mmCIF file of C-alpha atoms in Angstrom:
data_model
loop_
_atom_site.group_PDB
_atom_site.id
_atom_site.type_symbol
_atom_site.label_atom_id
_atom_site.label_comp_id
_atom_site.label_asym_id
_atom_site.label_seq_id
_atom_site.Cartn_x
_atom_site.Cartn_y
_atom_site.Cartn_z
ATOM 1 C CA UNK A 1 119.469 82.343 138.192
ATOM 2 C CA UNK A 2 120.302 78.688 137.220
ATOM 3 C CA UNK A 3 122.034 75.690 139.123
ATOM 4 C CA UNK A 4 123.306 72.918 136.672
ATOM 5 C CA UNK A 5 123.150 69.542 138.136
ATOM 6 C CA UNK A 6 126.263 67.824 140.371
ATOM 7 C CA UNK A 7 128.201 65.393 138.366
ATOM 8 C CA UNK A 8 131.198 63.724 139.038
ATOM 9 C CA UNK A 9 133.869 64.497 136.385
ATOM 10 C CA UNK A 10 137.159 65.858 135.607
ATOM 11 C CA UNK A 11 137.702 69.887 136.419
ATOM 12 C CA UNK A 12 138.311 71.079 132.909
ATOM 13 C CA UNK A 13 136.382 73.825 132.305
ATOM 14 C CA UNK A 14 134.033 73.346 128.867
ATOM 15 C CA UNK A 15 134.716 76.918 127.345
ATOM 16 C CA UNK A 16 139.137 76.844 128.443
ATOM 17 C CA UNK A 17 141.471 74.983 127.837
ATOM 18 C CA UNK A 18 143.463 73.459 130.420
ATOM 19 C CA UNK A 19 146.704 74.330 129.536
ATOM 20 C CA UNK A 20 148.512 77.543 127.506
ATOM 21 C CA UNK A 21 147.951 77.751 123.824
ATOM 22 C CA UNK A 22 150.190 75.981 121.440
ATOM 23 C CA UNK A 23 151.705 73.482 124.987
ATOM 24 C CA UNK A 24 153.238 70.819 123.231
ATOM 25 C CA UNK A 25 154.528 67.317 124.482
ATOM 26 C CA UNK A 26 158.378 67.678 125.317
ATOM 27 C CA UNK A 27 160.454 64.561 127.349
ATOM 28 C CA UNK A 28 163.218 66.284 128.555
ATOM 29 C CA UNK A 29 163.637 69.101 131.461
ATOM 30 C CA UNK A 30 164.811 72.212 130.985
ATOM 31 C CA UNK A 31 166.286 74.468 133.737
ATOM 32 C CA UNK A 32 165.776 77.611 134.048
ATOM 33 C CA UNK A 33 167.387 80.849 136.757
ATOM 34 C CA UNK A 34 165.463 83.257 138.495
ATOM 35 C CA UNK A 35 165.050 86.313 136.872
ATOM 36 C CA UNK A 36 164.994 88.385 140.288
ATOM 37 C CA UNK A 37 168.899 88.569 141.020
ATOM 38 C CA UNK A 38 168.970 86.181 143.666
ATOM 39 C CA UNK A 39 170.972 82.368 143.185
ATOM 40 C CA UNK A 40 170.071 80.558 139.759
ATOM 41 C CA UNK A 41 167.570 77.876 140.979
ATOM 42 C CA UNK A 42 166.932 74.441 138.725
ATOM 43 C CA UNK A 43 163.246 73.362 137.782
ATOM 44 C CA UNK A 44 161.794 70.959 136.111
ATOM 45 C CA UNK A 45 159.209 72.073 133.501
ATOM 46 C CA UNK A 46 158.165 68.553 132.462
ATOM 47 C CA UNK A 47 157.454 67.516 135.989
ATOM 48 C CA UNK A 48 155.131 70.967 136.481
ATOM 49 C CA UNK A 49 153.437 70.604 133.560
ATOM 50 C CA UNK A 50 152.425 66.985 134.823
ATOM 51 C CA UNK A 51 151.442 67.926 138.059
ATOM 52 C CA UNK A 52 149.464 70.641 136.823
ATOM 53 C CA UNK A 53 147.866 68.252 134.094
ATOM 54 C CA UNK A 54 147.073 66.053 137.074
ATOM 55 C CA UNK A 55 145.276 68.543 139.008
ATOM 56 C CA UNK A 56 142.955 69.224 136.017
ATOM 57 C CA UNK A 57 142.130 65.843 135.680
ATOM 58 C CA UNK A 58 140.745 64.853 139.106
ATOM 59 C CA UNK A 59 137.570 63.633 139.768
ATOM 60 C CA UNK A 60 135.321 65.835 141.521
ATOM 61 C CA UNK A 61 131.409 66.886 142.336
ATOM 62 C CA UNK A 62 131.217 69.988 139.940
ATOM 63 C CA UNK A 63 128.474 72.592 140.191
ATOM 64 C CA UNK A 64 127.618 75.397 138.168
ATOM 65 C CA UNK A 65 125.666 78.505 138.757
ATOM 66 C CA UNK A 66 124.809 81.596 136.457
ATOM 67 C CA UNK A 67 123.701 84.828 138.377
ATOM 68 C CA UNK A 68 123.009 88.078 136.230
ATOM 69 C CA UNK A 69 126.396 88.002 133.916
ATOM 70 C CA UNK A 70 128.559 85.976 135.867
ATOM 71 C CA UNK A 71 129.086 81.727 135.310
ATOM 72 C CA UNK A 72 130.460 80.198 138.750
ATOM 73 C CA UNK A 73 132.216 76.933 138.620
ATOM 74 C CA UNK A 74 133.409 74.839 141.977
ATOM 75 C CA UNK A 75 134.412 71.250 141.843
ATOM 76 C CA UNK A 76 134.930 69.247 145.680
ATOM 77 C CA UNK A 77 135.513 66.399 146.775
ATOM 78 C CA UNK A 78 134.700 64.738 150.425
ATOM 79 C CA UNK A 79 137.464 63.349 152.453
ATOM 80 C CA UNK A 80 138.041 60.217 154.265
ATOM 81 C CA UNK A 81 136.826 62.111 157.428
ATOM 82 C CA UNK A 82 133.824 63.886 155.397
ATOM 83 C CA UNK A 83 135.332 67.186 154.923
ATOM 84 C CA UNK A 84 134.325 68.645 152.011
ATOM 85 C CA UNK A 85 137.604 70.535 150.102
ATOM 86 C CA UNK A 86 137.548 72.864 147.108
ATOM 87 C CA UNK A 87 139.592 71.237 144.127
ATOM 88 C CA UNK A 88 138.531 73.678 141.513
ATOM 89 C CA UNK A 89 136.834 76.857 141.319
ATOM 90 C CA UNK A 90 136.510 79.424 138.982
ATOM 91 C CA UNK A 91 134.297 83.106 137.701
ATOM 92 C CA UNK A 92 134.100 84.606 134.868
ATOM 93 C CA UNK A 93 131.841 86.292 132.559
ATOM 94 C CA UNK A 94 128.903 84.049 130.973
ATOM 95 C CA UNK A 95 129.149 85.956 127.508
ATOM 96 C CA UNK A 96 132.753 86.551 126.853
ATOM 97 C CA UNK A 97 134.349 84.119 128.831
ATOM 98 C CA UNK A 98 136.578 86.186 131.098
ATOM 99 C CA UNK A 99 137.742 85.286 134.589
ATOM 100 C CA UNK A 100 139.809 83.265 136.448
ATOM 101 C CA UNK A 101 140.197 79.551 137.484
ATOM 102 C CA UNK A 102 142.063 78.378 140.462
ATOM 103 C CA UNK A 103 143.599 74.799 141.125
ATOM 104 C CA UNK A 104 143.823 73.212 144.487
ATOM 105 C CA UNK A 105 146.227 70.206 145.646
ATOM 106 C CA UNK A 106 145.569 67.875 147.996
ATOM 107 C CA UNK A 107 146.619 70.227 150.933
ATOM 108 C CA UNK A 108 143.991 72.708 149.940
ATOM 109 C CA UNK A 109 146.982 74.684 148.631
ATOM 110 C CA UNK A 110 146.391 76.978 146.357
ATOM 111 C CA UNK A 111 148.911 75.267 142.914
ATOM 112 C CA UNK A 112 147.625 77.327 139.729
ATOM 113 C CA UNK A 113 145.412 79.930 138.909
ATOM 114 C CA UNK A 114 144.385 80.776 135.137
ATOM 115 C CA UNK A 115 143.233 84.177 133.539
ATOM 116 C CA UNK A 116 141.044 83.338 130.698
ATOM 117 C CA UNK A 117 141.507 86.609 129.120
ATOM 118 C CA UNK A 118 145.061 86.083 128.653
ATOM 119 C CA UNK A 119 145.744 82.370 128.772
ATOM 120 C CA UNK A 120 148.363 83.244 131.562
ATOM 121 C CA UNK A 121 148.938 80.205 133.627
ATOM 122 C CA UNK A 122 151.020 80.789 137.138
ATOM 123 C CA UNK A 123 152.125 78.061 139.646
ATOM 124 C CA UNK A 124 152.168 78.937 143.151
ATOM 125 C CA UNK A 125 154.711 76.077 144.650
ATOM 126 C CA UNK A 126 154.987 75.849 148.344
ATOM 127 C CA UNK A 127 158.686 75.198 148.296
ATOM 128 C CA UNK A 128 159.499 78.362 150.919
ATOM 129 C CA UNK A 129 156.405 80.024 149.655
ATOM 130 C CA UNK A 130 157.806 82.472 147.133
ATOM 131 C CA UNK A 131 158.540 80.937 144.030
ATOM 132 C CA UNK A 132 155.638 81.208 141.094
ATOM 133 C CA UNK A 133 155.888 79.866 137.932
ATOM 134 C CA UNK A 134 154.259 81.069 134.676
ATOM 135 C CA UNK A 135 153.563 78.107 132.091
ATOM 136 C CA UNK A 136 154.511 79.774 128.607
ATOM 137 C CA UNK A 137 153.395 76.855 126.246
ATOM 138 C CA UNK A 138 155.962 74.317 124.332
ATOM 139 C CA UNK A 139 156.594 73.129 128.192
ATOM 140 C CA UNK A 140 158.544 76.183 129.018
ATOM 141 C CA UNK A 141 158.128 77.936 132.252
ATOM 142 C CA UNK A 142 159.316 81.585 133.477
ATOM 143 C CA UNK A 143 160.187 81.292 136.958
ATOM 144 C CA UNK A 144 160.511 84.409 139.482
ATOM 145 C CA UNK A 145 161.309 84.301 142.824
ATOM 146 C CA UNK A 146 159.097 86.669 144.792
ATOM 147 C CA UNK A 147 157.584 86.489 148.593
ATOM 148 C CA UNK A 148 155.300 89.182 148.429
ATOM 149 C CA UNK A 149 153.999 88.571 145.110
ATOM 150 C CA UNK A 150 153.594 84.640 145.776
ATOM 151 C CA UNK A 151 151.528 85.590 149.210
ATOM 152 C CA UNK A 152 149.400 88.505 147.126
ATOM 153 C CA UNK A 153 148.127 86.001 144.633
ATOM 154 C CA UNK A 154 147.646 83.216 146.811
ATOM 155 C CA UNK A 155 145.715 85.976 149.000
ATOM 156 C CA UNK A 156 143.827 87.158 146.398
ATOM 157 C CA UNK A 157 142.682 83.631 145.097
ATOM 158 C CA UNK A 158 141.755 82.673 148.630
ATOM 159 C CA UNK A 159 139.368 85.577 148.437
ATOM 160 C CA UNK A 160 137.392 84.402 145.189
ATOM 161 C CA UNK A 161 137.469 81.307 146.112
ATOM 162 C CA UNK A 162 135.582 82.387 148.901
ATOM 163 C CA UNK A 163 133.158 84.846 146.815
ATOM 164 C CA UNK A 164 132.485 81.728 144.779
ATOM 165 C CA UNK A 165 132.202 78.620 147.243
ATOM 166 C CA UNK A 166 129.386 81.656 148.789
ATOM 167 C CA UNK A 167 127.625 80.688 145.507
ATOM 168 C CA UNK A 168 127.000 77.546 146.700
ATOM 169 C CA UNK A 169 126.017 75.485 149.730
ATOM 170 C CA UNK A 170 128.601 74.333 151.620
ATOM 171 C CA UNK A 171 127.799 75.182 155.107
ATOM 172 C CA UNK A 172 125.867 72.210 155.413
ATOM 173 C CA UNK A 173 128.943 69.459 154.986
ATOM 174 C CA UNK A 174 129.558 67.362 158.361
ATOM 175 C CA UNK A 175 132.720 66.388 159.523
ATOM 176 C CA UNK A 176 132.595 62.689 160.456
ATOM 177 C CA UNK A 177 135.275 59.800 160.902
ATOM 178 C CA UNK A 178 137.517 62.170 163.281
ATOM 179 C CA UNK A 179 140.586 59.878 165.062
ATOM 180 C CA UNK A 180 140.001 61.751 167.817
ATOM 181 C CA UNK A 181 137.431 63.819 169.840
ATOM 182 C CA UNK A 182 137.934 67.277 171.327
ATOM 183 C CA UNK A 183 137.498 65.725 174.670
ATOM 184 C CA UNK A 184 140.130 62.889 174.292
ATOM 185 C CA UNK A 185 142.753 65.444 172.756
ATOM 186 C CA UNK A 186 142.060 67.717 175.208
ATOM 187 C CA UNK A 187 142.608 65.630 178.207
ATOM 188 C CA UNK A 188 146.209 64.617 177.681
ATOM 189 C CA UNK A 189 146.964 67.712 177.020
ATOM 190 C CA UNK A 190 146.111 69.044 180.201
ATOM 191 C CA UNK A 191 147.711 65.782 181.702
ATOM 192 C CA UNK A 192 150.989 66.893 180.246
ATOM 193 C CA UNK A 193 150.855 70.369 181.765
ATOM 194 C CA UNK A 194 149.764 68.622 185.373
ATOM 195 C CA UNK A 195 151.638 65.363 185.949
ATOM 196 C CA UNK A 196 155.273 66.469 185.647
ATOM 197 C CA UNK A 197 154.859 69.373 188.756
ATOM 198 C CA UNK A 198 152.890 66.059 190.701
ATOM 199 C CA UNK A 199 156.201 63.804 189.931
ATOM 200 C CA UNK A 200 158.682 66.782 190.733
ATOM 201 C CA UNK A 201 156.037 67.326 193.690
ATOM 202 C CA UNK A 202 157.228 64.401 196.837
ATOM 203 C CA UNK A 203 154.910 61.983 195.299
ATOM 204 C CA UNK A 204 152.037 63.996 194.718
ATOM 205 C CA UNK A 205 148.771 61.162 193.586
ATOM 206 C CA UNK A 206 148.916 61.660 189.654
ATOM 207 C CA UNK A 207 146.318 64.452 188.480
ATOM 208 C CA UNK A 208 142.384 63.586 187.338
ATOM 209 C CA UNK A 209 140.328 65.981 185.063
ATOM 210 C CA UNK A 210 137.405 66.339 186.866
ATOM 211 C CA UNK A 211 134.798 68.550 184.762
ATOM 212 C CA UNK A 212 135.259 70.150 181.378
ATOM 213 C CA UNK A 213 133.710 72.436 178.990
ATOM 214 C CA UNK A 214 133.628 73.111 175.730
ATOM 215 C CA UNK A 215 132.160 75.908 173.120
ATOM 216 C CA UNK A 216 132.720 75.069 169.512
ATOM 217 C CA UNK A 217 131.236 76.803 166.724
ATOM 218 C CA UNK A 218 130.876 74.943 163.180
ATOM 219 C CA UNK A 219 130.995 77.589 160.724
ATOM 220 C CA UNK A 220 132.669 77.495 157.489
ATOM 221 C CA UNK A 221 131.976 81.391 156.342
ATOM 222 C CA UNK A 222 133.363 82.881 159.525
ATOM 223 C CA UNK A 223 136.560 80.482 159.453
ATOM 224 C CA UNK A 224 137.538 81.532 156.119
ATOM 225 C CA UNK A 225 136.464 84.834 156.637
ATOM 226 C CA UNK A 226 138.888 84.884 160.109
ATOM 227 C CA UNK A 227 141.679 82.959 158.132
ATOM 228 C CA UNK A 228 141.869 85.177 155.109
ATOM 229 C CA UNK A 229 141.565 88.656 157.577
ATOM 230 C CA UNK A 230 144.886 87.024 159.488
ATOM 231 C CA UNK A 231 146.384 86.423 156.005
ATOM 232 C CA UNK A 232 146.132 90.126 155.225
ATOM 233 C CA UNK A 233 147.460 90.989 158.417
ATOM 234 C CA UNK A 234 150.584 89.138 158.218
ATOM 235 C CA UNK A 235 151.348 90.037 154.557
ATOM 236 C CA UNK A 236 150.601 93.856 156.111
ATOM 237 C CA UNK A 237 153.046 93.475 158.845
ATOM 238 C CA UNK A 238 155.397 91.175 156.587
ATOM 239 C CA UNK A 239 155.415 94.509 154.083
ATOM 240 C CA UNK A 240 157.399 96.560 156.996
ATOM 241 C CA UNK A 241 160.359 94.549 156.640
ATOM 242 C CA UNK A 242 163.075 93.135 153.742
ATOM 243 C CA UNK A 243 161.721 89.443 153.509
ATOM 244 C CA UNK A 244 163.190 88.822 149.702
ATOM 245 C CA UNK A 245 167.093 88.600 150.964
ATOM 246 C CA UNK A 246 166.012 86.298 154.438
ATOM 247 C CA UNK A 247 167.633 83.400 155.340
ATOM 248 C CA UNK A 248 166.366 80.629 157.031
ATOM 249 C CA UNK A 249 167.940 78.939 159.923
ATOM 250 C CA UNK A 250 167.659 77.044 162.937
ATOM 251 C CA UNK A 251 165.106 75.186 159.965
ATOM 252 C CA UNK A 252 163.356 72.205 162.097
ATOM 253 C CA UNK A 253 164.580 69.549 159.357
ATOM 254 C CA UNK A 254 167.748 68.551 158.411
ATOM 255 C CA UNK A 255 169.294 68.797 155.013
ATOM 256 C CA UNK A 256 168.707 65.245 154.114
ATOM 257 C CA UNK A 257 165.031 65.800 154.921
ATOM 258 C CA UNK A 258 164.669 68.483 153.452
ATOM 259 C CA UNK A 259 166.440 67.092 150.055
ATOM 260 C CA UNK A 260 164.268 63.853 150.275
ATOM 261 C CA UNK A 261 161.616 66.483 150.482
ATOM 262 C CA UNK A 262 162.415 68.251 147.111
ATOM 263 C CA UNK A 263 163.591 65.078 145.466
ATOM 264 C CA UNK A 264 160.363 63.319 145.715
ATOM 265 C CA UNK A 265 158.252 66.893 144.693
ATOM 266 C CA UNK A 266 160.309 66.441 141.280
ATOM 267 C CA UNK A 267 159.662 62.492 140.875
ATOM 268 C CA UNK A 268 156.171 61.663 142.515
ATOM 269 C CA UNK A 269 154.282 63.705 139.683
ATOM 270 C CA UNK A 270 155.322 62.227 136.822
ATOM 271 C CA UNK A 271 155.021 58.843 138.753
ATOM 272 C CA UNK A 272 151.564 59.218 138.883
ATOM 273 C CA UNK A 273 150.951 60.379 135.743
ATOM 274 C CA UNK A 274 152.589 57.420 134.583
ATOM 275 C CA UNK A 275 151.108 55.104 136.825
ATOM 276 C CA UNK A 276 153.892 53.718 138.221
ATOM 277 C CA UNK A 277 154.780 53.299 141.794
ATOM 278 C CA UNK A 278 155.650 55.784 144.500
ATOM 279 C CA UNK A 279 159.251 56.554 144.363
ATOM 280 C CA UNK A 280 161.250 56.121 146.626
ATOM 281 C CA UNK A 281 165.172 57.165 147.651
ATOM 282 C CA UNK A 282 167.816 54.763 148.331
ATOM 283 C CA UNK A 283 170.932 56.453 148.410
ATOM 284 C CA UNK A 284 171.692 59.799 149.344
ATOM 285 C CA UNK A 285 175.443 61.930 150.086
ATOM 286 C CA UNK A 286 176.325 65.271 151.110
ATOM 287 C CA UNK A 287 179.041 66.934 150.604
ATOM 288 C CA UNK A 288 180.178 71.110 150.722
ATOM 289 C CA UNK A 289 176.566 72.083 149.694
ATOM 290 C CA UNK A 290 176.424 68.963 147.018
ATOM 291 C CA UNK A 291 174.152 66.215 147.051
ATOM 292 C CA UNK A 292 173.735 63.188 145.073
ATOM 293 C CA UNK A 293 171.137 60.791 145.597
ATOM 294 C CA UNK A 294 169.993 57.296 143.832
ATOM 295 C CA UNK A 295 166.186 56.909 143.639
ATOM 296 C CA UNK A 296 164.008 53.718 142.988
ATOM 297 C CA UNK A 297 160.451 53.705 141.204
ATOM 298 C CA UNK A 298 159.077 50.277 140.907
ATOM 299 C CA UNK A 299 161.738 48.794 138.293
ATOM 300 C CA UNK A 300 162.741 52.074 137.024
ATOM 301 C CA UNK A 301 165.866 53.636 138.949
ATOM 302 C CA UNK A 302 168.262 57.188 138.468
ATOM 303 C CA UNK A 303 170.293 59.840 140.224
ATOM 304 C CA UNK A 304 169.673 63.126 141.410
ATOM 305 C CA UNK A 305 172.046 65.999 142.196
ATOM 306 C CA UNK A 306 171.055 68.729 143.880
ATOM 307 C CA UNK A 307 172.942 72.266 144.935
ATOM 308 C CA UNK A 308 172.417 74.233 148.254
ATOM 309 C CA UNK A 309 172.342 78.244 147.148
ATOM 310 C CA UNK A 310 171.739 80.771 149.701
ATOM 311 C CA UNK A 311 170.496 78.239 152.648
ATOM 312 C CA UNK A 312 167.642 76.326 149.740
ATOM 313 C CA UNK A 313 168.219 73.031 147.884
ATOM 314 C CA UNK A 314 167.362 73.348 144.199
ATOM 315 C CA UNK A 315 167.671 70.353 141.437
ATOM 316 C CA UNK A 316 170.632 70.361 139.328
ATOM 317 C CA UNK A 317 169.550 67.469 137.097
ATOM 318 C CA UNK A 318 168.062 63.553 137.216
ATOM 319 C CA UNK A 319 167.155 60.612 134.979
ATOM 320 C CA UNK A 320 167.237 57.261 134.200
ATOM 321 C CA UNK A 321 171.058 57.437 133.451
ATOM 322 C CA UNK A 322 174.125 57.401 135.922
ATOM 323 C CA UNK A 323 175.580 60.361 137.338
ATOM 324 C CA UNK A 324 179.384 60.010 137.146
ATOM 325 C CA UNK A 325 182.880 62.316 137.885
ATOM 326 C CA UNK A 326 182.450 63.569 134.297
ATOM 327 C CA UNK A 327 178.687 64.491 134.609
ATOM 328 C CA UNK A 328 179.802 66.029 138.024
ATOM 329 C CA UNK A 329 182.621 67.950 136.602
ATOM 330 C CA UNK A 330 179.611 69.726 133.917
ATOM 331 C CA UNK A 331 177.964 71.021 136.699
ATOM 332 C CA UNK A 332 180.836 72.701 137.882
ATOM 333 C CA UNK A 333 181.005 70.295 140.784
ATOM 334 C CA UNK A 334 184.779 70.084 142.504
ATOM 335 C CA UNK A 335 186.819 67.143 141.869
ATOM 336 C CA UNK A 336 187.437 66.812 145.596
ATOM 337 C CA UNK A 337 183.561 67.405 146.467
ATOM 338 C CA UNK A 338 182.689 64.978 143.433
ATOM 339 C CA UNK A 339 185.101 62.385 144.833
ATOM 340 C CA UNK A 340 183.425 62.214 148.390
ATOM 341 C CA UNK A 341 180.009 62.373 147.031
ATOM 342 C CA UNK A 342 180.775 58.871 144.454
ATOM 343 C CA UNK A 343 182.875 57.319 147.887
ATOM 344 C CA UNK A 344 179.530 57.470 150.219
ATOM 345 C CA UNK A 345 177.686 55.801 147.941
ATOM 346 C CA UNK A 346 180.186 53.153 147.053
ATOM 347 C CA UNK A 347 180.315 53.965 143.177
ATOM 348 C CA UNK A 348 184.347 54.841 142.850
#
C-alpha cells in the first residue's frame, strides 16, 4: 500500500479526462424539455458546462492511495473556520481505470459524478432537488426530471465518498475560527424561551442562566455515518408516496426571490469563468407567471425572461441583447402580459 505525497493542484484526474469525449467549445445556449412528461423546463448548457469546468479546476490538497487493486483519489480544501471539505474524490481500478469521480461545490453539494467506464457525466443541480443532467459532449445536455433518481445518486455518492475519505485521515482536522461558541448560542436561546413568560408574568426580574452543561462529541465517521443512515431513511419513507407530481406551496420565498435565485445560478458561472464581476439584477417584473428581468455584470448588461410551469421558475432565454414585444411574442408570451411586463420596467 502506497500514499503519494499532498500537493496543491487542480482536481483533474491524470488517467480521465475532465469532460465527455469529443466536448467542443459552443457560445450559444441551447434549451432543452424534460423528457419525463412533466412542463418543458429551459437550461442553459453553456452555463453547466462552465460551472462544471470550474469545479474541475479548483485548487485543492490532493492525496492518493493504492490498496490491493484499487487507486483512491480525494482533493480538500480547509475553510475560513478550519473545516476541512471534500472537493473531489474518486475510486477506481489501478489497472484498467474504472470507477467513479464525484465533484463537490462549495456547499459540499454533491454537482457531478463521472463513470470512467463509460465517460457518462451527470449533474446533480439543487434547484428542487430532482433535476440531473447528463453532459453528452458538443455542449449538449439530456435533462430528466426525477426525485427519486436525483436523491439515489446523490445517496449513493455520499456513500463512496465516505468509503474513500476512510482511506485517508481526516479525523484529525480541527475546527477553529467559530463566530460563536456553543455556550454563547446556547444562552440566548434559552433567554428567548424564558424572558417573554417573565414580561407577560407582572414584572417578573428578567431570567439568568445559572449553570450549564454540555456533551459534544467530535467525530467525523459517526456524523457521516448518522447523516447518510437518515438519508436512506427519508428516501425509504419518501418511496411510500407520489413525490414526482408534488407541488410546492406555502414556499418560504417569494417569487422574486426565488427568480433572483435562478437568475444569478445561470449568470454567476460563466462570470467567473470569465473573470468578470459578480452579477448583479437591476430590474425585475412579474406578470401572469412571466418575468423579465435586466441584469448588470461589471460593464456588461442583458435581459432575462423566465416562465413559472407547474409552481417552478425555469429560464426562457438571456444575453447581451434587448428583450422586446417581438422577442416576447416568440416565446409565446401574450401581448397583454408582454405589455405590463415592458410598462414596469419603463421600456414602452
Amino acid at each position: 500500500m502506497t500514499t503519494g505525497q499532498t500537493t496543491e493542484q487542480t482536481i483533474r484526474p491524470s488517467s480521465e479526462s475532465f469532460l465527455p469525449q469529443n466536448a467542443a467549445i459552443a457560445s450559444s445556449p441551447v434549451t432543452v424539455s424534460s423528457p419525463s412528461g412533466l412542463a418543458s423546463r429551459h437550461y442553459n448548457a453553456e452555463a453547466i458546462y462552465t460551472e462544471f469546468e470550474r469545479l474541475t479546476r479548483r485548487a485543492c490538497q490532493q492525496q492518493e492511495k493504492i490498496v490491493g487493486n484499487l487507486r483512491y483519489q480525494l482533493c480538500t480544501m480547509t475553510d475560513s473556520q478550519g473545516l476541512i471539505q471534500v472537493v473531489y474524490a474518486s475510486s477506481s481500478l489501478a489497472s484498467e481505470g474504472d470507477g467513479a469521480g464525484y465533484w463537490l461545490n462549495e456547499n459540499a453539494d454533491i454537482y457531478a459524478i463521472r463513470y470512467f467506464h463509460s465517460d457518462e457525466v451527470f449533474v446533480l443541480l439543487p434547484e428542487a432537488r430532482q433535476t440531473i443532467v447528463e453532459l453528452v459532449g458538443n455542449r449538449q445536455i439530456n435533462v430528466t426530471t426525477d426525485k427519486a433518481r436525483w436523491h439515489q445518486l446523490e445517496l449513493d455518492a455520499r456513500k463512496q465518498i465516505m468509503e474513500i475519505s476512510a482511506q485517508f485521515d481526516l479525523n484529525n482536522s480541527t475546527v477553529s475560527n467559530q463566530p460563536t461558541s456553543d455556550r454563547q448560542e446556547i444562552q440566548p436561546i434559552a433567554l428567548m424561551f424564558w424572558q417573554p413568560g417573565a414580561l407577560a408574568g407582572a414584572g417578573l426580574p428578567t431570567p439568568t442562566i445559572k449553570k450549564m452543561a454540555l456533551n459534544v462529541t467530535t467525530d467525523k465517521a459517526r456524523w457521516h455515518q448518522l447523516e447518510l443512515d437518515a438519508r436512506e431513511q427519508i428516501i425509504e419513507i419518501s418511496a411510500q408516496f407520489d413525490l414526482n407530481n408534488f407541488t410546492v406551496s406555502n414556499q418560504p420565498t417569494s417569487d422574486r426571490q426565488e427568480i433572483q435565485r435562478i437568475a444569478l445560478m445561470f449568470l454567476e458561472p460563466g462570470a467567473l469563468a470569465a473573470g468578470l464581476p459578480t452579477p448583479t439584477i437591476e430590474k425585475m417584473a412579474i406578470a401572469d407567471d412571466t418575468a423579465l428581468l435586466t441584469w448588470q455584470q461589471g460593464e456588461t448588461a442583458g435581459m432575462m425572461l423566465l416562465r413559472k410551469e407547474q409552481g417552478q421558475w425555469g429560464v426562457l432565454t438571456y444575453g447581451g441583447g434587448a428583450i422586446d414585444a417581438t422577442t416576447l411574442s416568440e416565446y409565446n408570451v401574450p401581448q397583454t402580459t408582454g405589455e405590463a411586463l415592458l410598462k414596469q420596467l419603463n421600456l414602452n
